[in-house]
PDB file of C-alpha atoms in Angstrom:
ATOM      1  CA  ILE A 903       0.392   0.325   0.208  1.00  0.00           C
ATOM      2  CA  SER A 904       3.176   2.207   0.544  1.00  0.00           C
ATOM      3  CA  PHE A 905       2.857   1.972  -3.087  1.00  0.00           C
ATOM      4  CA  VAL A 906      -0.347   3.954  -4.110  1.00  0.00           C
ATOM      5  CA  TRP A 907       1.200   7.161  -1.685  1.00  0.00           C
ATOM      6  CA  ILE A 908       4.450   7.280  -3.121  1.00  0.00           C
ATOM      7  CA  SER A 909       2.426   7.430  -6.126  1.00  0.00           C
ATOM      8  CA  ILE A 910       0.529  10.009  -4.721  1.00  0.00           C
ATOM      9  CA  SER A 911       3.505  11.984  -3.314  1.00  0.00           C
ATOM     10  CA  LEU A 912       5.257  12.179  -6.023  1.00  0.00           C
ATOM     11  CA  VAL A 913       3.131  12.912  -8.581  1.00  0.00           C
ATOM     12  CA  GLY A 914       2.534  16.128  -5.926  1.00  0.00           C
ATOM     13  CA  GLY A 915       5.479  17.004  -5.670  1.00  0.00           C
ATOM     14  CA  VAL A 916       6.139  17.129 -10.046  1.00  0.00           C
ATOM     15  CA  LEU A 917       2.464  19.261 -10.036  1.00  0.00           C
ATOM     16  CA  VAL A 918       2.959  21.564  -6.778  1.00  0.00           C
ATOM     17  CA  SER A 919       6.242  21.766  -9.771  1.00  0.00           C
ATOM     18  CA  LEU A 920       4.481  22.718 -12.423  1.00  0.00           C
ATOM     19  CA  ILE A 921       3.176  25.377 -10.534  1.00  0.00           C
ATOM     20  CA  CYS A 922       6.113  27.218  -9.415  1.00  0.00           C
ATOM     21  CA  LEU A 923       6.746  28.032 -13.262  1.00  0.00           C
ATOM     22  CA  ARG A 924       3.980  29.956 -13.038  1.00  0.00           C
ATOM     23  CA  GLN A 925       4.169  32.003 -10.013  1.00  0.00           C
ATOM     24  CA  THR A 926       5.249  36.437  -9.854  1.00  0.00           C
ATOM     25  CA  ASP A 927       4.716  36.244  -6.126  1.00  0.00           C
ATOM     26  CA  LEU A 928       8.475  35.328  -4.639  1.00  0.00           C
ATOM     27  CA  LYS A 929       6.890  34.415  -1.411  1.00  0.00           C
ATOM     28  CA  SER A 930       4.305  32.129  -2.675  1.00  0.00           C
ATOM     29  CA  LEU A 931       7.225  30.408  -5.489  1.00  0.00           C
ATOM     30  CA  ILE A 932       8.782  29.861  -2.382  1.00  0.00           C
ATOM     31  CA  ALA A 933       5.979  28.907  -0.439  1.00  0.00           C
ATOM     32  CA  TYR A 934       5.002  26.154  -3.020  1.00  0.00           C
ATOM     33  CA  SER A 935       8.701  24.146  -3.638  1.00  0.00           C
ATOM     34  CA  SER A 936       8.776  23.649  -0.132  1.00  0.00           C
ATOM     35  CA  VAL A 937       5.582  21.639  -0.584  1.00  0.00           C
ATOM     36  CA  ALA A 938       7.454  19.726  -3.430  1.00  0.00           C
ATOM     37  CA  HIS A 939      10.516  19.420  -0.918  1.00  0.00           C
ATOM     38  CA  MET A 940       8.093  18.247   1.941  1.00  0.00           C
ATOM     39  CA  GLY A 941       6.168  15.680  -0.892  1.00  0.00           C
ATOM     40  CA  ILE A 942       9.454  14.533  -1.669  1.00  0.00           C
ATOM     41  CA  VAL A 943      11.036  14.363   1.393  1.00  0.00           C
ATOM     42  CA  LEU A 944       7.224  11.589   1.805  1.00  0.00           C
ATOM     43  CA  ALA A 945       7.802   9.436  -1.144  1.00  0.00           C
ATOM     44  CA  GLY A 946      12.042   9.302   0.317  1.00  0.00           C
ATOM     45  CA  LEU A 947      10.945   7.972   4.303  1.00  0.00           C
ATOM     46  CA  LEU A 948       7.814   5.604   2.689  1.00  0.00           C
ATOM     47  CA  THR A 949      10.248   3.830   1.211  1.00  0.00           C
ATOM     48  CA  MET A 950      11.872   3.034   4.391  1.00  0.00           C
ATOM     49  CA  THR A 951      15.163   2.131   2.498  1.00  0.00           C
ATOM     50  CA  TYR A 952      18.748   2.682   3.237  1.00  0.00           C
ATOM     51  CA  TRP A 953      18.509   5.890   0.746  1.00  0.00           C
ATOM     52  CA  GLY A 954      15.511   6.568   0.954  1.00  0.00           C
ATOM     53  CA  LEU A 955      15.530   7.048   4.665  1.00  0.00           C
ATOM     54  CA  SER A 956      19.090   9.484   4.689  1.00  0.00           C
ATOM     55  CA  GLY A 957      17.936  10.887   1.467  1.00  0.00           C
ATOM     56  CA  SER A 958      15.155  12.552   2.919  1.00  0.00           C
ATOM     57  CA  TYR A 959      17.015  13.387   5.563  1.00  0.00           C
ATOM     58  CA  THR A 960      19.766  15.450   3.966  1.00  0.00           C
ATOM     59  CA  LEU A 961      16.834  17.563   1.448  1.00  0.00           C
ATOM     60  CA  MET A 962      14.927  18.203   5.483  1.00  0.00           C
ATOM     61  CA  ILE A 963      17.815  19.470   6.760  1.00  0.00           C
ATOM     62  CA  ALA A 964      18.900  21.394   3.702  1.00  0.00           C
ATOM     63  CA  HIS A 965      15.325  22.098   3.268  1.00  0.00           C
ATOM     64  CA  GLY A 966      15.011  24.719   6.700  1.00  0.00           C
ATOM     65  CA  LEU A 967      18.283  26.169   5.360  1.00  0.00           C
ATOM     66  CA  CYS A 968      17.472  26.783   2.524  1.00  0.00           C
ATOM     67  CA  SER A 969      14.203  28.258   2.571  1.00  0.00           C
ATOM     68  CA  SER A 970      14.351  30.741   6.171  1.00  0.00           C
ATOM     69  CA  GLY A 971      16.700  31.896   4.044  1.00  0.00           C
ATOM     70  CA  LEU A 972      15.234  32.769   0.625  1.00  0.00           C
ATOM     71  CA  PHE A 973      12.521  34.077   3.133  1.00  0.00           C
ATOM     72  CA  CYS A 974      15.150  37.237   4.123  1.00  0.00           C
ATOM     73  CA  LEU A 975      16.343  37.173   0.673  1.00  0.00           C
ATOM     74  CA  ALA A 976      12.742  37.452  -0.364  1.00  0.00           C
ATOM     75  CA  ASN A 977      12.081  40.465   2.700  1.00  0.00           C
ATOM     76  CA  VAL A 978      15.041  41.532   1.974  1.00  0.00           C
ATOM     77  CA  SER A 979      13.880  42.555  -1.492  1.00  0.00           C
ATOM     78  CA  TYR A 980      10.788  43.395  -0.411  1.00  0.00           C
ATOM     79  CA  GLU A 981      12.176  46.184   1.753  1.00  0.00           C
ATOM     80  CA  ARG A 982      14.618  47.623  -0.467  1.00  0.00           C
ATOM     81  CA  LEU A 983      11.589  47.219  -3.483  1.00  0.00           C
ATOM     82  CA  GLY A 984       8.581  47.550  -2.422  1.00  0.00           C
ATOM     83  CA  SER A 985       7.875  44.717  -4.154  1.00  0.00           C
ATOM     84  CA  ARG A 986       7.993  40.809  -4.419  1.00  0.00           C
ATOM     85  CA  SER A 987       6.658  40.307  -8.004  1.00  0.00           C
ATOM     86  CA  LEU A 988       9.793  38.342 -10.336  1.00  0.00           C
ATOM     87  CA  LEU A 989       8.675  40.872 -12.586  1.00  0.00           C
ATOM     88  CA  ILE A 990      10.127  43.981 -10.822  1.00  0.00           C
ATOM     89  CA  ASN A 991      12.517  41.923  -9.090  1.00  0.00           C
ATOM     90  CA  LYS A 992      13.929  41.088 -11.921  1.00  0.00           C
ATOM     91  CA  GLY A 993      17.960  42.349 -12.872  1.00  0.00           C
ATOM     92  CA  LEU A 994      18.808  42.815  -9.326  1.00  0.00           C
ATOM     93  CA  LEU A 995      22.117  40.561  -9.271  1.00  0.00           C
ATOM     94  CA  ASN A 996      22.939  43.664 -11.521  1.00  0.00           C
ATOM     95  CA  PHE A 997      22.008  46.651  -9.589  1.00  0.00           C
ATOM     96  CA  MET A 998      22.670  44.115  -5.548  1.00  0.00           C
ATOM     97  CA  PRO A 999      25.086  42.056  -5.866  1.00  0.00           C
TER      98      PRO A 999
END
């Protein structure tokens, strides 16, 4: 029965990743990518193998570190420009290296 849950979590992760491709708001993009990561973590945990468990553990640690940093950077760009839109914030690497 875990095959069914693995399939559901992987399909959900792929669908949420496709939703991420259409986002223009920075915070919603980060939040949707978090949901996609947790779908992959759930699929890895349900495999109950060494590679699945260690990969899920590694992804959880990496996600916890990167997601908080991304939210911080989104807040910094919002404070400086007053917008969370990707259309307005694109090309900021040229201005704020």
